[in-house]
Coordinates of C-alpha atoms and ligand atoms in Angstrom, one line a residue:
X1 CA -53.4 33.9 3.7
X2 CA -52.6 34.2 7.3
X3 CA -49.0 33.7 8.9
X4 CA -48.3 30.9 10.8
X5 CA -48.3 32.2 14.8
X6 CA -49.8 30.9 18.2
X7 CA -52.9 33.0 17.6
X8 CA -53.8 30.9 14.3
X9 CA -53.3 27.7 15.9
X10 CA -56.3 28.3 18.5
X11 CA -58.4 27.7 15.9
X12 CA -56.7 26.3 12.9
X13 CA -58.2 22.9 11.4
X14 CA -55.9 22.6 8.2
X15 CA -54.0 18.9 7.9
X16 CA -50.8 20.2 9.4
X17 CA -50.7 18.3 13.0
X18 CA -50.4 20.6 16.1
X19 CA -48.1 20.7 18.8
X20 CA -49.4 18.1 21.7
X21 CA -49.0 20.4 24.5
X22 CA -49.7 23.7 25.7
X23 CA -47.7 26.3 24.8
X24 CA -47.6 28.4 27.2
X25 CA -46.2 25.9 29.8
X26 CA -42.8 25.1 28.1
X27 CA -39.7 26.4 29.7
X28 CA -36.4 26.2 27.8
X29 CA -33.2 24.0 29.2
X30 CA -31.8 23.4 26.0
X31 CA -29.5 26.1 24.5
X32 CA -28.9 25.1 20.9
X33 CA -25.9 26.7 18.6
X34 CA -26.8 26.6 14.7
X35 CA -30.6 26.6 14.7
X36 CA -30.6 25.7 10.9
X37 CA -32.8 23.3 8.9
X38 CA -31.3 19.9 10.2
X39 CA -31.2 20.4 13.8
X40 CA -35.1 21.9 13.0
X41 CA -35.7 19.0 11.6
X42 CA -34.0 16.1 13.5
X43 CA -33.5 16.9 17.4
X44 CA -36.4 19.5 17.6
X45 CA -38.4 17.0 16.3
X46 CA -37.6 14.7 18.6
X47 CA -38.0 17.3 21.4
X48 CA -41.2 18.6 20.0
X49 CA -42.4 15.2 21.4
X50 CA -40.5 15.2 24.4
X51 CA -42.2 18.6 25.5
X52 CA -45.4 16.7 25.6
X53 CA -44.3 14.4 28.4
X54 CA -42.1 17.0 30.5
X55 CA -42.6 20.5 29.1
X56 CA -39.4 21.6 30.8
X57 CA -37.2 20.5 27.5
X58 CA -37.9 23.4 25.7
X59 CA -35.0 24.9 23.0
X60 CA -33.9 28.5 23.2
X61 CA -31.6 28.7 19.8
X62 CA -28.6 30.5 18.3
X63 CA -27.3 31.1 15.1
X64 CA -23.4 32.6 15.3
X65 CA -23.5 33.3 11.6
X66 CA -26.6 34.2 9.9
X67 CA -29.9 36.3 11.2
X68 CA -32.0 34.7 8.5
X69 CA -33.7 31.8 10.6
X70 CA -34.6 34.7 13.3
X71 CA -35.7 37.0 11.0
X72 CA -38.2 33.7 9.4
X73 CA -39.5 32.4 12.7
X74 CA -39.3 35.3 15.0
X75 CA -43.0 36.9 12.7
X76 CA -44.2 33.4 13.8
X77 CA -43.1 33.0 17.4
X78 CA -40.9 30.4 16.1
X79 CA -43.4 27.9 15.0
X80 CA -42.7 26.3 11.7
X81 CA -43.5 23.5 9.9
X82 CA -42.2 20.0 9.2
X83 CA -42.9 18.7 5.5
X84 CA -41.9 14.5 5.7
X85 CA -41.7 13.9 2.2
X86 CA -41.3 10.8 -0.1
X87 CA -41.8 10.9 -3.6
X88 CA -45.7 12.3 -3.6
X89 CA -46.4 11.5 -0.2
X90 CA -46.3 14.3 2.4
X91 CA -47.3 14.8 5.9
X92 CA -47.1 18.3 7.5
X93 CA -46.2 19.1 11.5
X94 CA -45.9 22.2 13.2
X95 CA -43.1 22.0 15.9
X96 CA -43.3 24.2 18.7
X97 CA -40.1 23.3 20.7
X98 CA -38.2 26.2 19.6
X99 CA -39.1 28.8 22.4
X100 CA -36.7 31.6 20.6
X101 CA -33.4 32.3 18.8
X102 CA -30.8 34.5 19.6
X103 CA -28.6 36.3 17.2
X104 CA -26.2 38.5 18.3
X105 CA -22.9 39.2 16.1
X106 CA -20.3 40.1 16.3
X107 CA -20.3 40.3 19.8
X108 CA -21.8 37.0 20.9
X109 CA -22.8 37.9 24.6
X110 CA -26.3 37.0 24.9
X111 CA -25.6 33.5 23.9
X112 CA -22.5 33.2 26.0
X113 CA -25.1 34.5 28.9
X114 CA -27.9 31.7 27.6
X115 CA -25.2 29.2 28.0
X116 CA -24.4 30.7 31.6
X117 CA -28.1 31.0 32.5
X118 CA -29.0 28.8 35.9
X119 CA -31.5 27.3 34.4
X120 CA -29.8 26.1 31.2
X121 CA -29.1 21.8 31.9
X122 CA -28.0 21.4 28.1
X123 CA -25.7 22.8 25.0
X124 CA -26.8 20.8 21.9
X125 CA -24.7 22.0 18.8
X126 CA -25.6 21.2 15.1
X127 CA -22.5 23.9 13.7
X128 CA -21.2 21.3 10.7
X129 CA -17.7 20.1 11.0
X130 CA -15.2 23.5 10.4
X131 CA -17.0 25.2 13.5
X132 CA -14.9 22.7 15.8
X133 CA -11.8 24.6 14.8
X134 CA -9.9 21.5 14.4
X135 CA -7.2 19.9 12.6
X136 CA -9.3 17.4 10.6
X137 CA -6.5 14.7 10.2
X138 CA -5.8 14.5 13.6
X139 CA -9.1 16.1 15.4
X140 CA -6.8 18.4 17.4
X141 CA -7.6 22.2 18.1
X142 CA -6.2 24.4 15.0
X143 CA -4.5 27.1 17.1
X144 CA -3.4 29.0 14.0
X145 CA -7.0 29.4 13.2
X146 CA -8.0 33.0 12.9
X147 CA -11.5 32.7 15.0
X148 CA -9.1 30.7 17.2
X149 CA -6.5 33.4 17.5
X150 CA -8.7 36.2 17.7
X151 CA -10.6 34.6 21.2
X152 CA -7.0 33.4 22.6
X153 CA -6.5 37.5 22.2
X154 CA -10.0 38.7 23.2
X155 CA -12.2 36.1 24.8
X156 CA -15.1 38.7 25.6
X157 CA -17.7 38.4 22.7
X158 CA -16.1 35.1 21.6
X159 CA -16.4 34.5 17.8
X160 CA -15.2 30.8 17.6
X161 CA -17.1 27.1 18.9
X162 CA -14.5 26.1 21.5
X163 CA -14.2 30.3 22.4
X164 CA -17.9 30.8 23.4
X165 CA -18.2 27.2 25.3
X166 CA -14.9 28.1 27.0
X167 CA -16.0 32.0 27.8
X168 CA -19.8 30.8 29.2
X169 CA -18.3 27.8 31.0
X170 CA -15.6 30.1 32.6
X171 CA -18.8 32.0 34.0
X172 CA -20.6 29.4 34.8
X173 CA -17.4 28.0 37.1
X174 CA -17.0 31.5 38.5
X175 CA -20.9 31.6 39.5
X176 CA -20.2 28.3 40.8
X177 CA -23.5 26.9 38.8
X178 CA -24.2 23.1 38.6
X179 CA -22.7 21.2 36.1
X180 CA -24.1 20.9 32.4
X181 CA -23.8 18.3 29.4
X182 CA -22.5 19.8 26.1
X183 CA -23.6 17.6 22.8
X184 CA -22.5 17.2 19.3
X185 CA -25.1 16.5 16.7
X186 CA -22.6 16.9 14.1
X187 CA -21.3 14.5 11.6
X188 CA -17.8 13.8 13.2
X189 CA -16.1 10.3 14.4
X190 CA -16.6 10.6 18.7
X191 CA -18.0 14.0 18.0
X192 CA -18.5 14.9 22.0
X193 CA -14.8 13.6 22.6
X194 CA -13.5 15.2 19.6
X195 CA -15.6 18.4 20.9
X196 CA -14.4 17.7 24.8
X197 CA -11.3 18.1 23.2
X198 CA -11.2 20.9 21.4
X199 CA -12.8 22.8 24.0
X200 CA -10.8 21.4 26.8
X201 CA -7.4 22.5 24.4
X202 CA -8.5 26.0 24.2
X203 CA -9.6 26.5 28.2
X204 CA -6.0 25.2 28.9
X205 CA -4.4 27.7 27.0
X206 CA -6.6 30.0 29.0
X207 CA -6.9 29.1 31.8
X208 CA -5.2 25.7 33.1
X209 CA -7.6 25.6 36.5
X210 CA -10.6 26.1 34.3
X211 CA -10.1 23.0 31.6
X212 CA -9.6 21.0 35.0
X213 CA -13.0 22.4 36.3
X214 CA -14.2 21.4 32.8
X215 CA -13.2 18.1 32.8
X216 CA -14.6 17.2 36.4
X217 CA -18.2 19.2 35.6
X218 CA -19.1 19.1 31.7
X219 CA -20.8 15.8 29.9
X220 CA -19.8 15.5 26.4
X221 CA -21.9 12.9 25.3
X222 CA -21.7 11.4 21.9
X223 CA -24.1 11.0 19.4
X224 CA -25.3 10.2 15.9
X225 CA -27.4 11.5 14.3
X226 CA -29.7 11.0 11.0
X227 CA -31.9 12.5 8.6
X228 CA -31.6 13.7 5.4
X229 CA -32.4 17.2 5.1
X230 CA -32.1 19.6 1.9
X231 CA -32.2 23.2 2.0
X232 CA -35.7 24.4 1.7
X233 CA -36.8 25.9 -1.9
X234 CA -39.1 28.7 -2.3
X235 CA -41.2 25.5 -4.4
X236 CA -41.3 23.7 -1.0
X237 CA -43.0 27.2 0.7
X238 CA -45.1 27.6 -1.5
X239 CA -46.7 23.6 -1.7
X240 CA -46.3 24.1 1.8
X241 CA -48.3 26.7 2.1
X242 CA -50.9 25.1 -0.2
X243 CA -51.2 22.7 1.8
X244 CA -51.2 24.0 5.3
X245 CA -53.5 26.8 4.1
X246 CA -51.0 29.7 6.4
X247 CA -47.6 30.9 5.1
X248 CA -44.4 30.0 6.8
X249 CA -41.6 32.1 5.6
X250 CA -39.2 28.9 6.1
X251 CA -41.0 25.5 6.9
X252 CA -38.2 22.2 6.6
X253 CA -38.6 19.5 4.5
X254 CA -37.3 15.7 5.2
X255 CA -37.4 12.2 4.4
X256 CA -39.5 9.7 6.6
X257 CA -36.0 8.4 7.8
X258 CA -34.8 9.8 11.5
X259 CA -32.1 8.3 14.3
X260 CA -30.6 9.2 17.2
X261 CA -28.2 7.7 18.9
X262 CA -27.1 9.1 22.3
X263 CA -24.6 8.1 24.5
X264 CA -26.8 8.3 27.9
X265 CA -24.0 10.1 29.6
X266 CA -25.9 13.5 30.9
X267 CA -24.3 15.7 34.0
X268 CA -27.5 17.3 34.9
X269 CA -30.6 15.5 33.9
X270 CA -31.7 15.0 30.0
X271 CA -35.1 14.6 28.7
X272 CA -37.1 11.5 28.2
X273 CA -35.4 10.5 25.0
X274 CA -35.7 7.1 25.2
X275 CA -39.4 7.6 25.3
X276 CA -39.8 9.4 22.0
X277 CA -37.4 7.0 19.8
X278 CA -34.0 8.2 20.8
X279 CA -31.4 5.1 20.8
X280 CA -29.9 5.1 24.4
X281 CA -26.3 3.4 24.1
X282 CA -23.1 2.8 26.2
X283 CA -21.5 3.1 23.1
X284 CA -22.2 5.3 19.7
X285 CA -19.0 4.6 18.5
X286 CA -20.1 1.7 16.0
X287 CA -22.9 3.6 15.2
X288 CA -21.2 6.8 14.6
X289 CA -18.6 4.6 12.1
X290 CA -21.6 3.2 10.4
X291 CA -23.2 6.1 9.6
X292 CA -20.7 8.6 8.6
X293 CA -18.8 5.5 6.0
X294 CA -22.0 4.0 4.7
X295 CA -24.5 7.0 4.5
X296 CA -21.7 10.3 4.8
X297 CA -19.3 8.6 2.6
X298 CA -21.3 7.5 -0.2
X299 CA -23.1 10.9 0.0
X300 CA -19.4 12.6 -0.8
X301 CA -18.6 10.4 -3.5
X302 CA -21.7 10.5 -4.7
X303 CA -21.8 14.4 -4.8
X304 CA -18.4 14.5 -6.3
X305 CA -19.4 11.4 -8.8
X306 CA -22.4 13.4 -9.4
X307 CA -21.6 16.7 -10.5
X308 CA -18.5 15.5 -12.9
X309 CA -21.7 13.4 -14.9
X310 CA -24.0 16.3 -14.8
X311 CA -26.0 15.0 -11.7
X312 CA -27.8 18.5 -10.0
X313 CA -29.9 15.9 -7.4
X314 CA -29.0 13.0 -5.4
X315 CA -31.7 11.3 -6.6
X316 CA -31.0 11.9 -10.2
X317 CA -27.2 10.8 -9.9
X318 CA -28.6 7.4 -8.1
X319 CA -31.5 7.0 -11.2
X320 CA -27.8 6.6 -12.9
X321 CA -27.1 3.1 -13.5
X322 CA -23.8 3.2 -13.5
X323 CA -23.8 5.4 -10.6
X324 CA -25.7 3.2 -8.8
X325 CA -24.1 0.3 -9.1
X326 CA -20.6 1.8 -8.2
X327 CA -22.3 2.8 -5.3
X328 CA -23.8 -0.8 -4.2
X329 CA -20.5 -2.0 -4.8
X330 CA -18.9 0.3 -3.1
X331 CA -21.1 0.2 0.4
X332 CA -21.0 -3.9 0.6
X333 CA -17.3 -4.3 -0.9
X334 CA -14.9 -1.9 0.4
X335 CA -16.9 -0.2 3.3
X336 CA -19.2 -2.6 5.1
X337 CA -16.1 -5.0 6.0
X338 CA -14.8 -2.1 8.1
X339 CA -18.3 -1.2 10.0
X340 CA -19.3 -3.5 13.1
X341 CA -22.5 -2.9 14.9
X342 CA -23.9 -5.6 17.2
X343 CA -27.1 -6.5 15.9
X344 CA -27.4 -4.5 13.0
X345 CA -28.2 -6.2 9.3
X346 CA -25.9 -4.0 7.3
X347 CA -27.3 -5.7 4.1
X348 CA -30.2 -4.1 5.0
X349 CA -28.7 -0.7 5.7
X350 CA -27.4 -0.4 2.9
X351 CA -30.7 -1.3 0.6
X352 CA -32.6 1.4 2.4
X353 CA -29.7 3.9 1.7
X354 CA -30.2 3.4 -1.7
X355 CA -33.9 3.8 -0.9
X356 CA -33.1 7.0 0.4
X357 CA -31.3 8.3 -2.0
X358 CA -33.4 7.8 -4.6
X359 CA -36.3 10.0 -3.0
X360 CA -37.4 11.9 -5.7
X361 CA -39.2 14.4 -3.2
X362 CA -36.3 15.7 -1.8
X363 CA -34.2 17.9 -4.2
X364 CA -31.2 17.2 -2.4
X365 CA -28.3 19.3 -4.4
X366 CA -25.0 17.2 -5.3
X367 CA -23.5 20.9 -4.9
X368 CA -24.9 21.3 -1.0
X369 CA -23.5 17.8 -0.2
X370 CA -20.0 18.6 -1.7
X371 CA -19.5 21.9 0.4
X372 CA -16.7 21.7 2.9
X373 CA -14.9 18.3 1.1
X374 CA -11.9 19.5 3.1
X375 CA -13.4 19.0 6.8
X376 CA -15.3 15.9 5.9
X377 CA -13.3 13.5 3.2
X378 CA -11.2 12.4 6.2
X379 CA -13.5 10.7 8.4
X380 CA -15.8 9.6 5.6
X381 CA -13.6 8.3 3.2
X382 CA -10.0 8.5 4.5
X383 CA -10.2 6.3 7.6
X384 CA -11.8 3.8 5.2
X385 CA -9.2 3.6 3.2
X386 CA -6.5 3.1 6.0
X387 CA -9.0 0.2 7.4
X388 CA -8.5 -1.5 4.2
X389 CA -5.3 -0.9 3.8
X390 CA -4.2 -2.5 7.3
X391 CA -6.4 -5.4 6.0
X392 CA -4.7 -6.0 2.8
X393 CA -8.1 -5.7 1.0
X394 CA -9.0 -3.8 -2.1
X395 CA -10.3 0.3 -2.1
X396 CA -10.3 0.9 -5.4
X397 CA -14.0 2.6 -5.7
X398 CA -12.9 4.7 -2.5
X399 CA -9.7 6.0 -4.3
X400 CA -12.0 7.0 -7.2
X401 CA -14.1 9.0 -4.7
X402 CA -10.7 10.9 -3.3
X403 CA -10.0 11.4 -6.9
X404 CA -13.7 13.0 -7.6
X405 CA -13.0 15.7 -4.4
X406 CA -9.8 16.8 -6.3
X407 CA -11.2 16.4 -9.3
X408 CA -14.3 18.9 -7.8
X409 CA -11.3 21.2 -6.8
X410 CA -11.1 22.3 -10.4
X411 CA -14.5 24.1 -9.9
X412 CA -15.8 23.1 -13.4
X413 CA -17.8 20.6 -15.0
X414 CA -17.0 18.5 -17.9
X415 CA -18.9 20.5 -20.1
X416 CA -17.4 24.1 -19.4
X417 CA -19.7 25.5 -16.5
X418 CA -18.4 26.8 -13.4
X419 CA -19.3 26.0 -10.0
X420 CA -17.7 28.1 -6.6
X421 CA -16.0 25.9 -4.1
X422 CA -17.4 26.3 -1.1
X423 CA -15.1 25.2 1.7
X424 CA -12.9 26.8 4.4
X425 CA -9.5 26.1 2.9
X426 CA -11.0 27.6 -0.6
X427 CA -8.9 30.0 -0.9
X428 CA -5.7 28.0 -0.3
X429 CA -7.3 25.0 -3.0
X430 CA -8.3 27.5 -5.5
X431 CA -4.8 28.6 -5.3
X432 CA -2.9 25.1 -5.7
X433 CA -5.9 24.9 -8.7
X434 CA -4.2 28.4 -10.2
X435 CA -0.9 27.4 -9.7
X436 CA -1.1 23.7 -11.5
X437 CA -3.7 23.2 -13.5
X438 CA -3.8 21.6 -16.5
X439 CA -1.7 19.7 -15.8
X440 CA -3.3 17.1 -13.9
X441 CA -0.4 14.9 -11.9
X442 CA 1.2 18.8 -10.2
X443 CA -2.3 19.5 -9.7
X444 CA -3.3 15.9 -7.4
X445 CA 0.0 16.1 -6.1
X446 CA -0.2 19.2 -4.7
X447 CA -3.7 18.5 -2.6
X448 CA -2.5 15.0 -1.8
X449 CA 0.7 16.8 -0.1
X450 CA -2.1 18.3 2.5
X451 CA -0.9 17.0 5.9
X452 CA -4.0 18.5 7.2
X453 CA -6.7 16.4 5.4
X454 CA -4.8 13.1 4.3
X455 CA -2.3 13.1 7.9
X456 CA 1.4 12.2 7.8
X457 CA 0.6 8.5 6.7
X458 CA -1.2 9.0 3.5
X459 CA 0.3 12.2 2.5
X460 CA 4.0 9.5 2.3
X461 CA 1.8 6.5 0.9
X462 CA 2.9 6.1 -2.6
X463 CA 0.5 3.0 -3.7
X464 CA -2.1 5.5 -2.6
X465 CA -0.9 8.6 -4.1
X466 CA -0.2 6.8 -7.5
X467 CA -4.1 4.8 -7.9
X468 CA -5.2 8.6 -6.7
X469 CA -3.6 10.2 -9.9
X470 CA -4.8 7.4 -12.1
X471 CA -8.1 7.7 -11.0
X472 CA -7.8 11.8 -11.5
X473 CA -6.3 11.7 -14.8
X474 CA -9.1 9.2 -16.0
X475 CA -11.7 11.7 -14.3
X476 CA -10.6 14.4 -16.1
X477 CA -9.9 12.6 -20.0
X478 CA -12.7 10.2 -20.0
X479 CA -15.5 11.6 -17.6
X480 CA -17.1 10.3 -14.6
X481 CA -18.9 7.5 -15.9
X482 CA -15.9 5.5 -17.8
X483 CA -14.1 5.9 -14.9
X484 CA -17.2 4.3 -12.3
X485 CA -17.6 1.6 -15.3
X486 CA -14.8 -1.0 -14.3
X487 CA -16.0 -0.6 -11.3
X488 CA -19.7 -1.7 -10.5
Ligands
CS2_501 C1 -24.7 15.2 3.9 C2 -25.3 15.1 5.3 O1 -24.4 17.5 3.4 C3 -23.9 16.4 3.7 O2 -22.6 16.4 3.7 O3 -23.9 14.0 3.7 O4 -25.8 16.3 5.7 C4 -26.4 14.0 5.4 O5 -27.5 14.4 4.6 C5 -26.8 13.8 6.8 O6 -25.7 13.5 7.6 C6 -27.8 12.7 6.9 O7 -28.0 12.3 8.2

C-alpha cells in the first residue's frame, strides 16, 4: 500500500476527501507551537478550509518537545488524515494546511527565527496548560520555574513558552517588523490575557523597553476552543488505512463536535474565520467559563471518578449509571448556576456533553484526561467551587471530584494495580504520597496545604478542607461508586 504524499493525491479516488485547493499555491503566515493531534485536528481543520478561500493562511508548525509528529508527516509532506468518528460512522479528510514542522531541540533557533520571519502575521499555540509557566492559582509567571530560570540566564536557544515568544519578539522589535497577534488555543480561563501576561512578566524582567514595545505591538486574542480528540491507536491506523486505501503513519481521529470561539482582536490581518465556522466575539470570556466548567470539568472528575471504578474509556465510565447520573447532576446543579452565556440553552449543552461522552468510537483514556490534575483542577473545578461558595449554594459533587484528584495521587486503583502520575509537580505529590500514606486525613491535608493549586483562600477554608477529607476517606474505604451514590 502506498504512503500518503502529494504525488498520490494527483490521482487518488479512495473516499478520503481532498484538500480544495492547490497545493502548490499556499504560503504559510501561521507559525504554530505544539503541532500535536488536537491542534491537527481542531484549528488546522478549520484552516484547511480557510486555505481554499485565501491560500495565504497556510501553517508552518513546531513541536518544542517531541520529533515524533515530524518524523510521521515529514515521509508525507505533512499531509494526514482526519477520521470524524461516532460510534460506526466515519468520514475521512486529508488536511493539507500544514506546510511543515520544525523541530529543533535543545536549541530552539529556527522556530525563534519562524516566529521572527517577515512574513509570519500569526503565533497560534496549542502547548497544554504547564507550558505557560505559570502559577496556576494565581495565573502569574512561576519565576522559580527551572525552564524559566534557565532563559532569564541564557535567553539564546530559549527552552520555555514565554522564553521563545519573548527572545523572537525581541528580534522582531529590533528588525523593527510589523506587529503580529499571538493566540492561545489552550484550555485556560482568558487564555491570551493569561498568556499576554506571562509573556509580558518575563520580557520585563529582561528587558523593561521591550514588554512596553510588546504591549503597544502584540494581539493576544482569546479563544476557546473544542473538540474532543484521543491520542491516535495503532487500531485507528490501521482501519484508517483500510479505509483510505494509503498508509499514514499518524492520521487524527475526532468526534463530529468542533468550536471556536475567537476574540476578533488581530494586530495584523487574520484569516477568514468567520467564513469557515469560527465564532467571532467581543467577548470569549463566557464562552471560555462554559466550556472549561461544563465540558473540562466534568472530563476531570470524570477521569478521576473513572479510574477509582475501573473505567479505562470515557465512554465506558459514562455507560455507568451511577456515573452518569452524578455527572447530570453535577453539570445542571452545582455548575450551570455559575456559567452565563447570552443566548446559549445550557440544558441543551449539557445533553449533548453527555452525548459526547458516550461516543463509543473514540477510545478516549480516563488516564490521558487525568494527566496534569495539578495545572488544570483549578480553573475547572476550583473557581467553581468558590462561585458557589460566594452564593451560599451547595458543591457537594464538585468536592467529591477534588477528592477523586487526591485520591488519583495515590497512583493505584482499588484493586491493587498501579498507574504513573503524570503531572509536572509529580515528583513533589508522589513525595507527600511517600511521606503520608495510609493514612488518609495527613495524606489530603498535605495536598490541600498547596498554595499553588487551591490559592491562599481555599488552602485556610476549613468547611472545604473538612467535606474534602470526608469525601477522600469514603473514596478510599468504600470505592468510587458508594461514594457518587448519595449523590445522583
Ligand atoms: C480533556 C480535553 O485531556 C483533557 O484534559 O478534558 O483535552 C478535552 O478533550 C478538550 O478540551 C475538548 O475540547
Amino acid at each position: 500500500m502506498s504512503r500518503l504524499s502529494k504525488q498520490i493525491l494527483e490521482d487518488y479516488e479512495g473516499p478520503a476527501i481532498r484538500p480544495a485547493y492547490d497545493q502548490a499555491r499556499v504560503r504559510p503566515a501561521i507559525v504554530h507551537l505544539g503541532i500535536g493531534a488536537f491542534h491537527r485536528a481542531h484549528q488546522a481543520v478549520y484552516l484547511d478550509d480557510c486555505l481554499a478561500i485565501d491560500p495565504n493562511w497556510a501553517i508552518a508548525g513546531a513541536s518544542l518537545r517531541r520529533g515524533d509528529t515530524h518524523d510521521a508527516l515529514a515521509p508525507q509532506d505533512f499531509l494526514y488524515t482526519l477520521a470524524v468518528r461516532h460510534d460506526n460512522d466515519v468520514r475521512t479528510r486529508i488536511i493539507g494546511s500544514v506546510a511543515g514542522i520544525l523541530y529543533a531541540p535543545p536549541d530552539n533557533e529556527p522556530v525563534i527565527a519562524a516566529i521572527a520571519a517577515d512574513d509570519t502575521r500569526i503565533v497560534t499555540l496549542t502547548v497544554t496548560e504547564k507550558a505557560y509557566c505559570r502559577n496556576p492559582a494565581t495565573g502569574d509567571l512561576d519565576p522559580e520555574h527551572g525552564d524559566i530560570r534557565a532563559d532569564l540566564e541564557a535567553i539564546k536557544g530559549a527552552r520555555s513558552v514565554p522564553g521563545l515568544l519573548v527572545a523572537a519578539l525581541a528580534q522582531r522589535r529590533k528588525r523593527d517588523l510589523p506587529p503580529i497577534s499571538i493566540v492561545s488555543c489552550d484550555n485556560l480561563p482568558a487564555n491570551g490575557t493569561t498568556l499576554a501576561n506571562v509573556v509580558s512578566q518575563f520580557a520585563a524582567m529582561v528587558d523593561p523597553g521591550l514588554a512596553d514595545w510588546i504591549e503597544q505591538n502584540i494581539a493576544f486574542p482569546c479563544t476557546m476552543v473544542d473538540r474532543i480528540v484521543p491520542g491516535t491507536t495503532d487500531e485507528d491506523r490501521a482501519d484508517i488505512s483500510a479505509l483510505t486505501g494509503y498508509e499514514d503513519a499518524w492520521p487524527v481521529v475526532t468526534e463530529p463536535f468542533s468550536q471556536w470561539v475567537v476574540e476578533d482582536r488581530f494586530a495584523a490581518g487574520r484569516p477568514p474565520l468567520e467564513q469557515v465556522g469560527v465564532i467571532m466575539a467581543d467577548n470569549v470570556e463566557p464562552y471560555e467559563i462554559m466550556k472549561l466548567r461544563l465540558l473540562n470539568g466534568s472530563h476531570s472528575a470524570l477521569a478521576y471518578l473513572g479510574v477509582a471504578a475501573g473505567h479505562e474509556t470515557v465512554a465506558d465510565a459514562v455507560s455507568d449509571p451511577v456515573l452518569a447520573a452524578y455527572l447530570d447532576a453535577m453539570m445542571r446543579i452545582e455548575i450551570m448556576p455559575t456559567v452565563d452565556v447570552p443566548g446559549a440553552d445550557l440544558n441543551d449543552y449539557v445533553k449533548s456533553l453527555l452525548e459526547r461522552f458516550s461516543n463509543t468510537a473514540l477510545k478516549h483514556k480516563t488516564l490521558q484526561i487525568a494527566m496534569d490534575g495539578s495545572q488544570k483542577i483549578p480553573q475547572r473545578l476550583l473557581g467553581t467551587i468558590r462561585d458557589r461558595k460566594t452564593a451560599g449554594a451547595p458543591h457537594d459533587r464538585l468536592t467529591l471530584a477534588v477528592a477523586a484528584w487526591i485520591r488519583h495521587l495515590s497512583g493505584s486503583r482499588p484493586d491493587g494495580s498501579d498507574y504513573s502520575i503524570e503531572d509536572p509537580m509529580a515528583g513533589s505529590l508522589a513525595a507527600i504520597a511517600g511521606e503520608t500514606l495510609p493514612d488518609i486525613d495527613a495524606f489530603g491535608n498535605s495536598v490541600l496545604d498547596l498554595q499553588t493549586i487551591f490559592g491562599e483562600d481555599l488552602t485556610a477554608d476549613r468547611p472545604f478542607r473538612a467535606a474534602v477529607l470526608s469525601n477522600l476517606r469514603a473514596l478510599f474505604e468504600n470505592g468510587a461508586g458508594a461514594a457518587m451514590k448519595g449523590l445522583c
